[in-house]
Short mmCIF file of C-alpha atoms in Angstrom, two decimals:
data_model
loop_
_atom_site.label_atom_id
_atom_site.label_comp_id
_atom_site.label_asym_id
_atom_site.label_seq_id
_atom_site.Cartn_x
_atom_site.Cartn_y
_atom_site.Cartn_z
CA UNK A 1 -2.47 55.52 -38.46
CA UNK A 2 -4.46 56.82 -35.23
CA UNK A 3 -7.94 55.31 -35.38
CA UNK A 4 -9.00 57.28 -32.36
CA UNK A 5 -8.27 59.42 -29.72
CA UNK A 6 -7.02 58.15 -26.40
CA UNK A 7 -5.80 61.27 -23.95
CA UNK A 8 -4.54 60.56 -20.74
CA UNK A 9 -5.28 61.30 -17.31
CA UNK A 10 -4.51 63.98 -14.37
CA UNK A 11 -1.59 61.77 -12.56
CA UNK A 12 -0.61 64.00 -9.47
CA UNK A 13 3.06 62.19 -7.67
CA UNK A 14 2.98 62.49 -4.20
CA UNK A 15 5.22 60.67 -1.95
CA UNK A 16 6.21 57.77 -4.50
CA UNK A 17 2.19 57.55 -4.65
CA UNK A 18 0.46 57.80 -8.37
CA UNK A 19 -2.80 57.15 -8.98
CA UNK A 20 -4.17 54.11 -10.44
CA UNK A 21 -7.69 54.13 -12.38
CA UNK A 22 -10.24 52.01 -12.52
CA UNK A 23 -13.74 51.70 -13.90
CA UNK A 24 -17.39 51.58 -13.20
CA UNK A 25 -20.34 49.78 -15.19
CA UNK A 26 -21.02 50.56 -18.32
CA UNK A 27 -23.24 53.71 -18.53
CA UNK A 28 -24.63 52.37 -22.34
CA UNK A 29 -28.12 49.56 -22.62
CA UNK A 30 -27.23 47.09 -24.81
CA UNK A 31 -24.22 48.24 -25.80
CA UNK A 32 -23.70 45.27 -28.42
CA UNK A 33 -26.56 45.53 -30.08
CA UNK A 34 -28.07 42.24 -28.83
CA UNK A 35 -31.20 42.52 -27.01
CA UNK A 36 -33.97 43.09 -29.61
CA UNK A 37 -37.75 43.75 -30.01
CA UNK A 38 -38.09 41.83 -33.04
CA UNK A 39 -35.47 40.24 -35.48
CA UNK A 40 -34.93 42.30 -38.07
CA UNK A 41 -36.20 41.66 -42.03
CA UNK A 42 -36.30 45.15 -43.17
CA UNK A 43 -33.97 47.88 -44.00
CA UNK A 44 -33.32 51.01 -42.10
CA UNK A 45 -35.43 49.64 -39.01
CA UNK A 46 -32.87 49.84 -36.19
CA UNK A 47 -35.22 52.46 -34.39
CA UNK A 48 -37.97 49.29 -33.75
CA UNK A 49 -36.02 45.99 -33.94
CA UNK A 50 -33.11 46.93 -31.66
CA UNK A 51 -33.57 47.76 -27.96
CA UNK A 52 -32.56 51.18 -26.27
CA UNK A 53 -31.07 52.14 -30.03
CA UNK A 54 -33.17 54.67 -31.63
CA UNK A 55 -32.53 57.35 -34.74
CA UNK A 56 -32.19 60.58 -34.26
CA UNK A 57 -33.05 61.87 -37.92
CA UNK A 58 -35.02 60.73 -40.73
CA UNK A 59 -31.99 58.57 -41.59
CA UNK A 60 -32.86 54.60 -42.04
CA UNK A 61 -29.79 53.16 -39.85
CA UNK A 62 -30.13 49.15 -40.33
CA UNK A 63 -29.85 46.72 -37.66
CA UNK A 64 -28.11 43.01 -38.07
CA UNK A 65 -28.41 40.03 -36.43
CA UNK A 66 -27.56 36.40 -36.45
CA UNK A 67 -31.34 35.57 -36.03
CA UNK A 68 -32.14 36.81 -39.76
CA UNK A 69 -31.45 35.95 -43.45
CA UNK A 70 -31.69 39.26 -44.81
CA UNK A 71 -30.42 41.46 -42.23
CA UNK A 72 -28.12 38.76 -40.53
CA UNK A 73 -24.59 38.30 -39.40
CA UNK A 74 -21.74 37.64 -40.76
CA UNK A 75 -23.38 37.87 -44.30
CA UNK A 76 -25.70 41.07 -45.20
CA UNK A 77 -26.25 43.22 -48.11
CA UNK A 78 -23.66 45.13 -47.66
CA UNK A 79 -20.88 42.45 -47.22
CA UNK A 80 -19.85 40.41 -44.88
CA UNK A 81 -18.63 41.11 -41.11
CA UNK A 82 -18.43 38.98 -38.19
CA UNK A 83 -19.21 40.76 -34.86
CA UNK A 84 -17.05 42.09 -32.21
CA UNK A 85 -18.74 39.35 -29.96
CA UNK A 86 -22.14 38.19 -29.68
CA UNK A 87 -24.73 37.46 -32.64
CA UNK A 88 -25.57 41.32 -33.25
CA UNK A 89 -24.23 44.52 -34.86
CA UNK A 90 -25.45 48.09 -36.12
CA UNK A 91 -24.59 49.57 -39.73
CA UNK A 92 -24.90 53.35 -40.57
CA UNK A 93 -23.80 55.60 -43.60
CA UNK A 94 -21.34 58.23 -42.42
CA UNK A 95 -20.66 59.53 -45.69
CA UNK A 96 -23.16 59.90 -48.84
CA UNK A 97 -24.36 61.71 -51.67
CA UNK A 98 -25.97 64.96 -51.27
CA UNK A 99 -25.07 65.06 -47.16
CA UNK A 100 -27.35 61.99 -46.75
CA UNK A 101 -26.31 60.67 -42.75
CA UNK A 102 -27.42 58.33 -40.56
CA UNK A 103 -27.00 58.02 -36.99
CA UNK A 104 -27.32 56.09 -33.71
CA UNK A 105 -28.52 57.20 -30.44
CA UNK A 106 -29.09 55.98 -27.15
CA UNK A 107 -29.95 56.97 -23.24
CA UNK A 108 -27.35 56.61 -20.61
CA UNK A 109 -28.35 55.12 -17.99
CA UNK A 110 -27.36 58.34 -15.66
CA UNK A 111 -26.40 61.55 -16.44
CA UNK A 112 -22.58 61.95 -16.34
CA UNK A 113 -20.95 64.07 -13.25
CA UNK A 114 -19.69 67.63 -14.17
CA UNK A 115 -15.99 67.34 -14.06
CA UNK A 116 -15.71 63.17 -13.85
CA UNK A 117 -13.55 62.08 -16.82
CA UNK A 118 -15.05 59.20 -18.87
CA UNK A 119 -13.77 56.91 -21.57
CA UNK A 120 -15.97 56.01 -24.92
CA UNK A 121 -14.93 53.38 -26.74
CA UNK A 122 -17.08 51.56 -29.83
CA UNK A 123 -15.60 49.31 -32.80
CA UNK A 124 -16.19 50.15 -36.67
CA UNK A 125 -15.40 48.18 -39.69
CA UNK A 126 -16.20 49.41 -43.01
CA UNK A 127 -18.27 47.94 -45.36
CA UNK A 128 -16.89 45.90 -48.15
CA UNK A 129 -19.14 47.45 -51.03
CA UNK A 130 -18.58 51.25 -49.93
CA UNK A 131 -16.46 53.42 -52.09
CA UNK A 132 -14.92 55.68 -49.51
CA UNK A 133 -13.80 56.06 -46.53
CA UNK A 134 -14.13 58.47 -43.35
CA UNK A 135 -11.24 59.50 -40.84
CA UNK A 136 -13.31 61.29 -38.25
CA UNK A 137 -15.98 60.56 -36.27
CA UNK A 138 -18.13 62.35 -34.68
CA UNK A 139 -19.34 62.44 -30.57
CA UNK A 140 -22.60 64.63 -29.50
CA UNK A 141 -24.21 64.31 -25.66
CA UNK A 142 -26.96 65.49 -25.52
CA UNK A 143 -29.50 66.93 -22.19
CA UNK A 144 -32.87 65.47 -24.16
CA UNK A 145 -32.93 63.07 -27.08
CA UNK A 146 -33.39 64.66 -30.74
CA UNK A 147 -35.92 64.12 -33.21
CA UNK A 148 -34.91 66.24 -36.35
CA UNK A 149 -36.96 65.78 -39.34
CA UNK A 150 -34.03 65.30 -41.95
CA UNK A 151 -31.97 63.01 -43.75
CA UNK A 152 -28.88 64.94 -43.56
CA UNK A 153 -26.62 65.51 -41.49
CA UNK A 154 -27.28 67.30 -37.76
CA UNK A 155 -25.60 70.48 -38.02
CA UNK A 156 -25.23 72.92 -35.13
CA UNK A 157 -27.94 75.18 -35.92
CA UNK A 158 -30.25 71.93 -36.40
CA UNK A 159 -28.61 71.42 -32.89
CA UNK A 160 -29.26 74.57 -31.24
CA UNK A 161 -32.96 75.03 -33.06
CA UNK A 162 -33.65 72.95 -29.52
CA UNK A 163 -32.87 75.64 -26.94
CA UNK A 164 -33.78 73.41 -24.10
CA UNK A 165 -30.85 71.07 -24.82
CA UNK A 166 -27.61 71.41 -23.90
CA UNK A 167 -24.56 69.65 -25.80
CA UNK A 168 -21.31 68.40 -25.51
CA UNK A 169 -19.53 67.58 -28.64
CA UNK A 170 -16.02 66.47 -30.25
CA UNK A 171 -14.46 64.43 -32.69
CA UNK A 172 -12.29 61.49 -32.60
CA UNK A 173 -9.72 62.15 -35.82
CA UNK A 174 -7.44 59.82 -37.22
CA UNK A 175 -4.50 60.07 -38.97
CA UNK A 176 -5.44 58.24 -41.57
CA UNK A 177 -8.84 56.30 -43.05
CA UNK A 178 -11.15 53.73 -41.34
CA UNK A 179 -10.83 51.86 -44.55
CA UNK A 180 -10.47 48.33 -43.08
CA UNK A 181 -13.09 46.00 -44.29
CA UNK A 182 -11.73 42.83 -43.10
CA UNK A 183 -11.50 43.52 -39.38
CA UNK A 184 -12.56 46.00 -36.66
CA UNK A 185 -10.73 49.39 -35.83
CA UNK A 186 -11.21 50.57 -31.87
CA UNK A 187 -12.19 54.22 -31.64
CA UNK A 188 -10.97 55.23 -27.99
CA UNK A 189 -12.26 59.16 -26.65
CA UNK A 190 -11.61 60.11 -22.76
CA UNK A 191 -13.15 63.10 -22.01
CA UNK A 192 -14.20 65.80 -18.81
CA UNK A 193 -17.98 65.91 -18.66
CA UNK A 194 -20.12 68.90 -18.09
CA UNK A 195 -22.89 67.18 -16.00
CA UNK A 196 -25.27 67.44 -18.57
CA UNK A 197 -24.85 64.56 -20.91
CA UNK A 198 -27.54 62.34 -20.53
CA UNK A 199 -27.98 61.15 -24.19
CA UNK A 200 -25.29 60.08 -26.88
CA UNK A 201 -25.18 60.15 -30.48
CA UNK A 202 -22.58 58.80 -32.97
CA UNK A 203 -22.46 59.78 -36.16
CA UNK A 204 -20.44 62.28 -38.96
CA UNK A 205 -21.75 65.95 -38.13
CA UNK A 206 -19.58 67.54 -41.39
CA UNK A 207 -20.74 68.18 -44.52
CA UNK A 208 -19.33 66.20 -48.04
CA UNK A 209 -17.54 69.08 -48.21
CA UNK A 210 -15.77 69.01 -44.63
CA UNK A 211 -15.47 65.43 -44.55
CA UNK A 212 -12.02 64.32 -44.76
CA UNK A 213 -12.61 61.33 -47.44
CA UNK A 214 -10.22 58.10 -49.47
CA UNK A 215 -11.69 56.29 -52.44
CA UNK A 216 -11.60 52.52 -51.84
CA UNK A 217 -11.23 51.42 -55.34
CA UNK A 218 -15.19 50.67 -55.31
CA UNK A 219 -17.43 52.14 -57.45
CA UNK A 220 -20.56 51.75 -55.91
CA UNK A 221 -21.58 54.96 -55.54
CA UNK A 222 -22.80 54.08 -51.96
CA UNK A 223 -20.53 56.31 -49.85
CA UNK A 224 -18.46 54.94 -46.25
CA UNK A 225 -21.28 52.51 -45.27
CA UNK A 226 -19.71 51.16 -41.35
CA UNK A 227 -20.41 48.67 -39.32
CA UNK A 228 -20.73 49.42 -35.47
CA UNK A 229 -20.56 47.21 -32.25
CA UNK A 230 -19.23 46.48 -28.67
CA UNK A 231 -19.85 50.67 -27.22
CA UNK A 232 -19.07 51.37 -23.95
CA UNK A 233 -19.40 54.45 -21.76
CA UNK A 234 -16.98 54.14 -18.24
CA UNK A 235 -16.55 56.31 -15.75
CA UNK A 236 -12.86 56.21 -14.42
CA UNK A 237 -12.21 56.83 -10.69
CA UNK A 238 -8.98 57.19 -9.23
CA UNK A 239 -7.89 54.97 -6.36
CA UNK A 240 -4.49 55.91 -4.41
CA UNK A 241 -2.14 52.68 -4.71
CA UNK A 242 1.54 52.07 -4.12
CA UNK A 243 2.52 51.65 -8.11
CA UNK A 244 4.33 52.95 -10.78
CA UNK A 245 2.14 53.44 -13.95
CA UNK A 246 5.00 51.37 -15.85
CA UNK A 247 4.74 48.55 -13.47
CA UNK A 248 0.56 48.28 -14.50
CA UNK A 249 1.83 48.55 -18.12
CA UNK A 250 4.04 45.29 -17.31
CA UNK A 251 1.14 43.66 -16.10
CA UNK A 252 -1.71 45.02 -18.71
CA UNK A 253 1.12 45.00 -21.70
CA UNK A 254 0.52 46.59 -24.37
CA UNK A 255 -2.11 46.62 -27.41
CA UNK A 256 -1.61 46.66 -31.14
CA UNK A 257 -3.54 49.19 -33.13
CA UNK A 258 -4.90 50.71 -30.52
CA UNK A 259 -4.29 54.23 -29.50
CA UNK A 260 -2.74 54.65 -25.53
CA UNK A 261 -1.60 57.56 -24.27
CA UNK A 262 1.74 57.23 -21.47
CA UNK A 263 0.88 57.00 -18.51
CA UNK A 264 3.41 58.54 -16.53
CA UNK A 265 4.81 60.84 -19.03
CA UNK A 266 4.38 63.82 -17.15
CA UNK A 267 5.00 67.35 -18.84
CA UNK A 268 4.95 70.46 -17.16
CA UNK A 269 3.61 73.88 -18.58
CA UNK A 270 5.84 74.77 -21.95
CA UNK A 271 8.32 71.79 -21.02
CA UNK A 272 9.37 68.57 -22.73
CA UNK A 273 11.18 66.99 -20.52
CA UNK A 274 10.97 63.10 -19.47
CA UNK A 275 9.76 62.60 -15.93
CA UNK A 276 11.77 59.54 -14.39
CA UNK A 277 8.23 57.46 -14.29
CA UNK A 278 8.12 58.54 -18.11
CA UNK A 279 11.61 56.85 -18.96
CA UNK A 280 10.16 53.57 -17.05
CA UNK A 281 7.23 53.41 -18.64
CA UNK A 282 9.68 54.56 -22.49
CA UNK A 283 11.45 51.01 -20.59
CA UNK A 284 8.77 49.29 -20.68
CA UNK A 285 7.33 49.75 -24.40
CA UNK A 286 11.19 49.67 -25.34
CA UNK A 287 11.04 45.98 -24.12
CA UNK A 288 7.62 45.40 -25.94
CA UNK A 289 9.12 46.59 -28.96
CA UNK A 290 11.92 44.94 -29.04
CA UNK A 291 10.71 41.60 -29.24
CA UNK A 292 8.71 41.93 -32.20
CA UNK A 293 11.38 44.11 -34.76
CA UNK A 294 7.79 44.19 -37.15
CA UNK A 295 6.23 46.85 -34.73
CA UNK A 296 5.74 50.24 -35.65
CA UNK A 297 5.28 53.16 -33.68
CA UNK A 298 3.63 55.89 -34.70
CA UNK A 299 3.51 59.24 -31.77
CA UNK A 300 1.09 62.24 -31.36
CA UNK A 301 2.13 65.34 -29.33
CA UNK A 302 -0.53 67.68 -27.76
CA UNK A 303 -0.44 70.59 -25.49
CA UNK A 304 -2.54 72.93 -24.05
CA UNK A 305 -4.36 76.08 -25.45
CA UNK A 306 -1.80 78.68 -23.77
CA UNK A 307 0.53 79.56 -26.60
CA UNK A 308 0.31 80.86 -30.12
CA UNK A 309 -0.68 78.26 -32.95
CA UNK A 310 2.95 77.85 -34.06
CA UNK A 311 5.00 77.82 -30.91
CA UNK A 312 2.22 75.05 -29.69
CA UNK A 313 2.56 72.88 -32.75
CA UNK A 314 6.75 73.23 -32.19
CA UNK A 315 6.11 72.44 -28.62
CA UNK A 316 4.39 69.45 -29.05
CA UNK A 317 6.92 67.87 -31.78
CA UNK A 318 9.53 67.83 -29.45
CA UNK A 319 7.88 66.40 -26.96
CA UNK A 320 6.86 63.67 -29.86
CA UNK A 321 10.74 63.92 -30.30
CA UNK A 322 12.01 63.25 -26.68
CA UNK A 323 9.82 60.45 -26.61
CA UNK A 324 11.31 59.07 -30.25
CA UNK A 325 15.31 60.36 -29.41
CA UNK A 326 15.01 57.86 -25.99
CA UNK A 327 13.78 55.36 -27.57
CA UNK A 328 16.35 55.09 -29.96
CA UNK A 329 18.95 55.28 -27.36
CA UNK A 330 17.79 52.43 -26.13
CA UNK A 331 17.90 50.84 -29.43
CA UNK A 332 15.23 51.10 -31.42
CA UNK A 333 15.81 52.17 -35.22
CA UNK A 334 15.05 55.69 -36.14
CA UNK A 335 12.92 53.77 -38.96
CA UNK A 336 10.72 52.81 -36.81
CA UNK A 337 9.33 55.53 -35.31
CA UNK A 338 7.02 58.21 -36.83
CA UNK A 339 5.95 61.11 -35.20
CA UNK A 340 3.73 64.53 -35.76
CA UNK A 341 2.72 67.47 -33.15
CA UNK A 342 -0.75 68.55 -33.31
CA UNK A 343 0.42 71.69 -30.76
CA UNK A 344 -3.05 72.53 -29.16
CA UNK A 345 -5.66 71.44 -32.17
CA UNK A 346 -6.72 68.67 -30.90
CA UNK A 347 -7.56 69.37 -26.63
CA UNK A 348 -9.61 66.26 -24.69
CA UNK A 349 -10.53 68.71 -22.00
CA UNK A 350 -11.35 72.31 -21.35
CA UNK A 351 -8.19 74.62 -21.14
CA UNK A 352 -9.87 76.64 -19.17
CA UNK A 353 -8.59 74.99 -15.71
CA UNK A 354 -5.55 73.40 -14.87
CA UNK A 355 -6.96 69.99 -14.52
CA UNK A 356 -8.03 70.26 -18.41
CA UNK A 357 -5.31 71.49 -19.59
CA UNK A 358 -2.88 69.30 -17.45
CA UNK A 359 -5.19 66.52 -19.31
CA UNK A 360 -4.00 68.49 -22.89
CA UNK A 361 -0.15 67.96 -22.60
CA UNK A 362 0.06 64.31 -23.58
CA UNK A 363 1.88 62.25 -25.71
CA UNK A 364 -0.33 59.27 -27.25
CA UNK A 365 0.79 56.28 -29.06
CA UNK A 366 0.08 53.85 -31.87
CA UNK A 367 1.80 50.20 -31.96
CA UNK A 368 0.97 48.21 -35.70
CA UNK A 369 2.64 45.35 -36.95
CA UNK A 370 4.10 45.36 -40.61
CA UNK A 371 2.14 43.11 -42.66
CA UNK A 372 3.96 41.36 -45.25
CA UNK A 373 3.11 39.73 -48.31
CA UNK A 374 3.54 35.76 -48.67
CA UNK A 375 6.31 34.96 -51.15
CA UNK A 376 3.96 33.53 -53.60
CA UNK A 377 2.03 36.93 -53.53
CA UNK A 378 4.93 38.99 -54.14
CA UNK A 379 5.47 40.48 -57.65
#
């Protein structure tokens, strides 16, 4: 399943020269949810225990830490979750009855440059005694912070009811439901920015009705209660180097359950052909893959918006295909490999210039291992 999105990058070849990226500080305070004002006893009091953090609604968002025996971690009312890494964590309904949300939001510590790409990243788990289970999740920047008097959720006329404030927003959908309880899922966005994102909120903007939703086998009657740690804002800058994207794969390998997008899989306006650093860096997860023959890979195909709905969606399975067809050539069962084109649903950047939609024609990529049952546990 895709647990988030992960587009890639303008990568302009010039001379044998591609660009390599790398990051600055991260632009979110207490992005682990460890520095606090007071350890926490109560529920829904994230907006005063937990430094930077604050609510943007009525919602009661609840606040863990190691430090307390009601609200602590690993064990809280609401199961039990070790962190990401440190002694702290955040926990937030993104799906309930009767539209009830809750949200998180927090300053950046500077406003993002107009046309700078940045990558979001933050960990979820969900909550052992919720009953369902979310797929998307959803990203708002904001110019000033909000301060909406409900406990539902922030929809865009609540939104625009501030004319002062300017927004940026998207999602980050999955292919299939955050439903892990026993570990955490990384949600992965890179994005353009407008230059006026100076405040983020995370959070489901949909309605019951909109929200794509699993049962867990739970009957609570709770909703998709999720835990949330370890966010991080980065601006990526390119730096001119003498390297082939799939040489920094050999060195960085390659991460399970993670979405990635390739590198140097370069596709020109209403192509799908494989660019020679493509087929090095296909090389290069072909020997990853082969080592391990439990690996699955799962493919997403994008394009830009130029096109009709159809012809995009066509377009982008067979560049999902080429990727799939070499792969196998090199000897990786068909079985395998699963693939779908999302045509031009689904953009990371504004098709409105090149560089965007340049950014839009990508292929991404999940690697999960096939869990198997211990003989004893098999029926």
């Amino acid at each position: 399943m895709f647990l988030r999105i992960h587009p890639n990058l303008v990568l302009i070849a010039f001379l044998g020269v591609l660009p390599v990226f790398v990051y600055s500080q991260n632009l979110i305070s207490n992005p682990g949810f460890e520095t606090y004002n007071e350890c926490p006893r109560h529920l829904g009091n994230l907006h005063q225990d937990v430094a930077d953090w604050t609510t943007p609604t009525s919602g009661t968002t609840d606040y863990f830490h190691m430090c307390s025996f009601h609200m602590g971690t690993p064990e809280n009312f609401n199961g039990v979750q070790r962190t990401v890494e440190g002694e702290g964590y955040a926990g937030f309904y993104a799906y309930a009855p009767d539209d009830y949300r809750e949200y998180l939001q927090v300053p950046l510590r500077s406003t993002l440059k107009a046309g700078a790409v940045y990558r979001l990243s933050f960990y979820v788990s969900l909550a052992e005694r919720s009953d369902y289970a979310i797929r998307d999740f959803g990203i708002l920047f904001s110019s000033e912070p909000l301060e909406i008097d409900t406990k539902k959720n922030i929809t865009k006329a609540k939104r625009f009811a501030y004319a002062e404030n300017e927004y940026n927003y998207f999602e980050t959908p999955a292919d299939d439901f955050l439903s892990d309880t026993s570990d955490w899922s990384r949600i992965e966005a890179r994005f353009e920015a407008e230059g006026t994102e100076r405040y983020l909120i995370l959070g489901n903007f949909r309605t019951n009705r909109q929200t794509r939703t699993t049962k867990t086998g739970r009957s609570s009657n709770k909703g998709a209660y999720y835990y949330i740690d370890k966010v991080a804002l980065l601006e990526q800058k390119p730096e001119l180097a003498i390297a082939h994207a799939s040489s920094e794969r050999q060195k960085e390998g390659f991460q399970l359950d993670s979405l990635q997008v390739f590198r140097s899989l370069l596709f020109e306006f209403d192509t799908y052909s494989l660019s020679h650093p493509g087929r090095e860096e296909l090389q290069s997860l072909y020997e990853f893959l082969r080592q391990d023959p439990d690996l699955q890979l799962q493919l997403a195909g994008h394009t830009d918006g130029k096109g009709t709905v159809d012809y995009n969606r066509t377009l982008s399975e067979k560049r999902c295909l080429a990727v799939a067809k070499y792969l196998e050539n090199l000897g990786i069962p068909s079985g395998r490999i699963q693939w779908e084109g999302y045509g031009s649903s689904r953009p990371i950047a504004s098709n409105e210039t090149e560089v965007g939609r340049s950014q839009n024609r990508r292929v991404e990529f999940l690697i999960r291992k096939t869990r198997h049952l211990p003989p004893d546990s098999e029926k």
